[in-house]
PDB file of C-alpha atoms in Angstrom:
ATOM      1  CA  UNK A   1     101.393 122.122 121.274  1.00 90.00           C
ATOM      2  CA  UNK A   2     103.758 122.428 118.920  1.00 94.00           C
ATOM      3  CA  UNK A   3     105.036 119.638 116.236  1.00 91.00           C
ATOM      4  CA  UNK A   4     107.422 119.360 113.236  1.00 95.00           C
ATOM      5  CA  UNK A   5     107.800 117.371 110.251  1.00 96.00           C
ATOM      6  CA  UNK A   6     109.734 117.763 107.315  1.00 97.00           C
ATOM      7  CA  UNK A   7     108.847 120.008 104.458  1.00 98.00           C
ATOM      8  CA  UNK A   8     109.896 119.288 100.973  1.00 98.00           C
ATOM      9  CA  UNK A   9     109.659 121.364  98.098  1.00 98.00           C
ATOM     10  CA  UNK A  10     109.334 119.966  94.557  1.00 97.00           C
ATOM     11  CA  UNK A  11     108.747 122.093  91.261  1.00 94.00           C
ATOM     12  CA  UNK A  12     106.226 121.127  89.591  1.00 95.00           C
ATOM     13  CA  UNK A  13     106.395 116.899  90.436  1.00 97.00           C
ATOM     14  CA  UNK A  14     105.237 116.360  93.857  1.00 98.00           C
ATOM     15  CA  UNK A  15     102.618 114.700  93.103  1.00 98.00           C
ATOM     16  CA  UNK A  16     104.505 111.750  91.243  1.00 98.00           C
ATOM     17  CA  UNK A  17     107.423 112.123  94.247  1.00 98.00           C
ATOM     18  CA  UNK A  18     104.571 111.475  97.051  1.00 98.00           C
ATOM     19  CA  UNK A  19     103.220 108.432  94.610  1.00 98.00           C
ATOM     20  CA  UNK A  20     106.454 107.093  94.127  1.00 98.00           C
ATOM     21  CA  UNK A  21     107.148 107.051  97.731  1.00 98.00           C
ATOM     22  CA  UNK A  22     103.846 105.815  99.200  1.00 98.00           C
ATOM     23  CA  UNK A  23     103.617 103.249  96.701  1.00 98.00           C
ATOM     24  CA  UNK A  24     107.805 102.082  98.212  1.00 98.00           C
ATOM     25  CA  UNK A  25     107.404 102.159 101.709  1.00 98.00           C
ATOM     26  CA  UNK A  26     105.622 100.301 104.511  1.00 97.00           C
ATOM     27  CA  UNK A  27     102.362 102.080 106.305  1.00 97.00           C
ATOM     28  CA  UNK A  28     102.546 105.190 103.844  1.00 98.00           C
ATOM     29  CA  UNK A  29      99.409 107.167 102.708  1.00 98.00           C
ATOM     30  CA  UNK A  30      98.718 110.628 101.031  1.00 98.00           C
ATOM     31  CA  UNK A  31      96.528 112.199 104.161  1.00 98.00           C
ATOM     32  CA  UNK A  32      96.142 115.720 102.649  1.00 98.00           C
ATOM     33  CA  UNK A  33      96.717 117.667  98.845  1.00 98.00           C
ATOM     34  CA  UNK A  34      94.780 120.817  97.700  1.00 98.00           C
ATOM     35  CA  UNK A  35      96.012 121.706  94.623  1.00 98.00           C
ATOM     36  CA  UNK A  36      96.769 125.187  93.203  1.00 98.00           C
ATOM     37  CA  UNK A  37      93.033 126.411  90.703  1.00 98.00           C
ATOM     38  CA  UNK A  38      93.701 129.151  88.303  1.00 98.00           C
ATOM     39  CA  UNK A  39      94.619 132.610  89.339  1.00 97.00           C
ATOM     40  CA  UNK A  40      96.424 131.374  91.765  1.00 97.00           C
ATOM     41  CA  UNK A  41     100.103 131.682  91.655  1.00 95.00           C
ATOM     42  CA  UNK A  42     101.582 127.976  91.081  1.00 96.00           C
ATOM     43  CA  UNK A  43     100.518 125.891  87.847  1.00 96.00           C
ATOM     44  CA  UNK A  44      96.979 124.701  88.170  1.00 97.00           C
ATOM     45  CA  UNK A  45      97.019 121.382  89.284  1.00 97.00           C
ATOM     46  CA  UNK A  46     100.073 121.298  90.866  1.00 98.00           C
ATOM     47  CA  UNK A  47     100.167 120.483  94.859  1.00 98.00           C
ATOM     48  CA  UNK A  48      99.652 123.978  96.563  1.00 98.00           C
ATOM     49  CA  UNK A  49     100.445 121.520 100.023  1.00 98.00           C
ATOM     50  CA  UNK A  50     100.421 117.767 100.890  1.00 98.00           C
ATOM     51  CA  UNK A  51     100.330 115.813 104.223  1.00 98.00           C
ATOM     52  CA  UNK A  52     101.427 112.138 103.679  1.00 98.00           C
ATOM     53  CA  UNK A  53     102.704 109.417 105.379  1.00 98.00           C
ATOM     54  CA  UNK A  54     106.311 107.670 104.802  1.00 98.00           C
ATOM     55  CA  UNK A  55     106.875 104.252 107.453  1.00 97.00           C
ATOM     56  CA  UNK A  56     104.385 105.761 109.654  1.00 97.00           C
ATOM     57  CA  UNK A  57     105.965 109.205 109.602  1.00 97.00           C
ATOM     58  CA  UNK A  58     104.381 113.137 108.667  1.00 98.00           C
ATOM     59  CA  UNK A  59     105.645 114.468 106.083  1.00 98.00           C
ATOM     60  CA  UNK A  60     104.489 117.617 104.425  1.00 98.00           C
ATOM     61  CA  UNK A  61     105.644 119.302 100.301  1.00 98.00           C
ATOM     62  CA  UNK A  62     104.611 121.153  98.162  1.00 98.00           C
ATOM     63  CA  UNK A  63     105.103 122.410  94.141  1.00 98.00           C
ATOM     64  CA  UNK A  64     106.956 126.193  94.126  1.00 97.00           C
ATOM     65  CA  UNK A  65     105.172 128.345  92.302  1.00 95.00           C
ATOM     66  CA  UNK A  66     108.401 130.539  92.690  1.00 94.00           C
ATOM     67  CA  UNK A  67     112.170 129.409  90.516  1.00 90.00           C
ATOM     68  CA  UNK A  68     114.757 129.516  93.537  1.00 92.00           C
ATOM     69  CA  UNK A  69     118.467 129.094  92.759  1.00 92.00           C
ATOM     70  CA  UNK A  70     118.504 125.881  94.971  1.00 92.00           C
ATOM     71  CA  UNK A  71     116.910 122.712  94.868  1.00 91.00           C
ATOM     72  CA  UNK A  72     117.487 119.004  97.155  1.00 94.00           C
ATOM     73  CA  UNK A  73     121.186 118.724  98.686  1.00 93.00           C
ATOM     74  CA  UNK A  74     122.336 115.184 100.077  1.00 93.00           C
ATOM     75  CA  UNK A  75     123.666 117.033 103.125  1.00 93.00           C
ATOM     76  CA  UNK A  76     119.696 116.730 104.349  1.00 96.00           C
ATOM     77  CA  UNK A  77     118.604 113.037 104.397  1.00 97.00           C
ATOM     78  CA  UNK A  78     115.260 110.914 104.997  1.00 98.00           C
ATOM     79  CA  UNK A  79     117.055 108.337 106.900  1.00 97.00           C
ATOM     80  CA  UNK A  80     115.380 104.633 106.951  1.00 98.00           C
ATOM     81  CA  UNK A  81     115.359 101.503 108.711  1.00 97.00           C
ATOM     82  CA  UNK A  82     113.576  97.771 106.658  1.00 97.00           C
ATOM     83  CA  UNK A  83     113.319  95.183 109.361  1.00 95.00           C
ATOM     84  CA  UNK A  84     114.072  92.856 106.508  1.00 96.00           C
ATOM     85  CA  UNK A  85     117.093  92.578 103.740  1.00 96.00           C
ATOM     86  CA  UNK A  86     113.681  91.828 100.931  1.00 97.00           C
ATOM     87  CA  UNK A  87     112.717  94.891 102.265  1.00 97.00           C
ATOM     88  CA  UNK A  88     115.292  97.408 101.558  1.00 98.00           C
ATOM     89  CA  UNK A  89     117.128  95.797  98.277  1.00 98.00           C
ATOM     90  CA  UNK A  90     113.102  96.857  96.673  1.00 98.00           C
ATOM     91  CA  UNK A  91     112.922 100.298  98.214  1.00 98.00           C
ATOM     92  CA  UNK A  92     116.619 101.176  96.747  1.00 98.00           C
ATOM     93  CA  UNK A  93     116.368  99.283  93.401  1.00 98.00           C
ATOM     94  CA  UNK A  94     112.927 101.835  93.183  1.00 98.00           C
ATOM     95  CA  UNK A  95     114.122 104.790  94.951  1.00 98.00           C
ATOM     96  CA  UNK A  96     117.669 104.666  92.750  1.00 98.00           C
ATOM     97  CA  UNK A  97     116.255 104.147  89.091  1.00 98.00           C
ATOM     98  CA  UNK A  98     117.394 107.222  87.282  1.00 98.00           C
ATOM     99  CA  UNK A  99     118.610 107.982  90.416  1.00 98.00           C
ATOM    100  CA  UNK A 100     121.818 108.639  91.627  1.00 98.00           C
ATOM    101  CA  UNK A 101     123.693 106.130  93.869  1.00 98.00           C
ATOM    102  CA  UNK A 102     125.996 107.359  96.442  1.00 98.00           C
ATOM    103  CA  UNK A 103     126.951 104.675  98.440  1.00 98.00           C
ATOM    104  CA  UNK A 104     125.698 101.399  96.866  1.00 98.00           C
ATOM    105  CA  UNK A 105     124.199  98.723  99.505  1.00 98.00           C
ATOM    106  CA  UNK A 106     127.324  97.068 101.512  1.00 97.00           C
ATOM    107  CA  UNK A 107     128.136  96.281 104.281  1.00 97.00           C
ATOM    108  CA  UNK A 108     130.336  99.251 105.825  1.00 96.00           C
ATOM    109  CA  UNK A 109     131.465  98.905 109.224  1.00 95.00           C
ATOM    110  CA  UNK A 110     129.283 100.858 110.904  1.00 94.00           C
ATOM    111  CA  UNK A 111     125.823  98.575 109.146  1.00 95.00           C
ATOM    112  CA  UNK A 112     126.282  95.706 107.418  1.00 95.00           C
ATOM    113  CA  UNK A 113     123.165  96.660 104.760  1.00 97.00           C
ATOM    114  CA  UNK A 114     123.216  99.898 104.390  1.00 98.00           C
ATOM    115  CA  UNK A 115     122.898 102.299 100.587  1.00 98.00           C
ATOM    116  CA  UNK A 116     122.803 105.856 100.093  1.00 98.00           C
ATOM    117  CA  UNK A 117     121.072 107.249  97.238  1.00 98.00           C
ATOM    118  CA  UNK A 118     119.266 110.675  95.512  1.00 98.00           C
ATOM    119  CA  UNK A 119     116.352 108.979  93.548  1.00 98.00           C
ATOM    120  CA  UNK A 120     114.705 111.307  89.954  1.00 98.00           C
ATOM    121  CA  UNK A 121     113.328 113.922  92.003  1.00 98.00           C
ATOM    122  CA  UNK A 122     116.539 115.288  94.163  1.00 98.00           C
ATOM    123  CA  UNK A 123     116.006 113.698  97.519  1.00 98.00           C
ATOM    124  CA  UNK A 124     118.327 111.969  99.323  1.00 98.00           C
ATOM    125  CA  UNK A 125     117.812 109.124 100.659  1.00 98.00           C
ATOM    126  CA  UNK A 126     119.969 106.641 103.298  1.00 98.00           C
ATOM    127  CA  UNK A 127     118.590 103.679 103.681  1.00 98.00           C
ATOM    128  CA  UNK A 128     119.033 100.226 105.617  1.00 98.00           C
ATOM    129  CA  UNK A 129     118.375  97.178 107.750  1.00 97.00           C
ATOM    130  CA  UNK A 130     118.047  97.318 111.148  1.00 93.00           C
ATOM    131  CA  UNK A 131     120.885  95.685 113.395  1.00 79.00           C
ATOM    132  CA  UNK A 132     118.079  94.658 115.569  1.00 80.00           C
ATOM    133  CA  UNK A 133     116.817  92.993 112.971  1.00 59.00           C
ATOM    134  CA  UNK A 134     115.695  88.790 113.066  1.00 52.00           C
ATOM    135  CA  UNK A 135     117.353  88.441 109.888  1.00 49.00           C
ATOM    136  CA  UNK A 136     120.971  89.160 111.043  1.00 45.00           C
ATOM    137  CA  UNK A 137     123.833  87.056 112.870  1.00 46.00           C
ATOM    138  CA  UNK A 138     124.249  88.037 116.386  1.00 43.00           C
ATOM    139  CA  UNK A 139     128.069  89.687 117.066  1.00 45.00           C
ATOM    140  CA  UNK A 140     130.579  88.693 119.080  1.00 49.00           C
ATOM    141  CA  UNK A 141     130.210  90.214 122.598  1.00 48.00           C
ATOM    142  CA  UNK A 142     132.858  92.730 123.644  1.00 50.00           C
ATOM    143  CA  UNK A 143     136.139  91.570 125.389  1.00 53.00           C
ATOM    144  CA  UNK A 144     135.883  92.327 128.379  1.00 54.00           C
ATOM    145  CA  UNK A 145     131.864  92.324 128.937  1.00 46.00           C
ATOM    146  CA  UNK A 146     130.061  89.939 131.413  1.00 47.00           C
TER     147      UNK A 146
END
């Protein structure tokens, strides 16, 4: 059976990123971390490969020992829907701290409460209040609908 999961490549700060994400997002945990040992290509104790769960979805990451001409880009992002405004606001505040806000939390028409940011590690996040959340007003029916 084939599986697919997002894989994030860091350059020495993977453990700090994993710790922040797992502490910030619900239903999240670290499942496995393998570290570079003496004599291996990466700096000792950095993350060779890690698996972790965010909001019930499995992710993987590593600290690349190779220096690249690229890093994370906002064109790929992690989209998270929250069931309460409080959860959304908390996560947005934590993840945007020392990061960059592309779209502050607000009503953009396609969502009553949405924000887009890159965290201090460069990972891009789109955070949204679930439109089926109980704390939103019920939308008016479309004209002509029964």
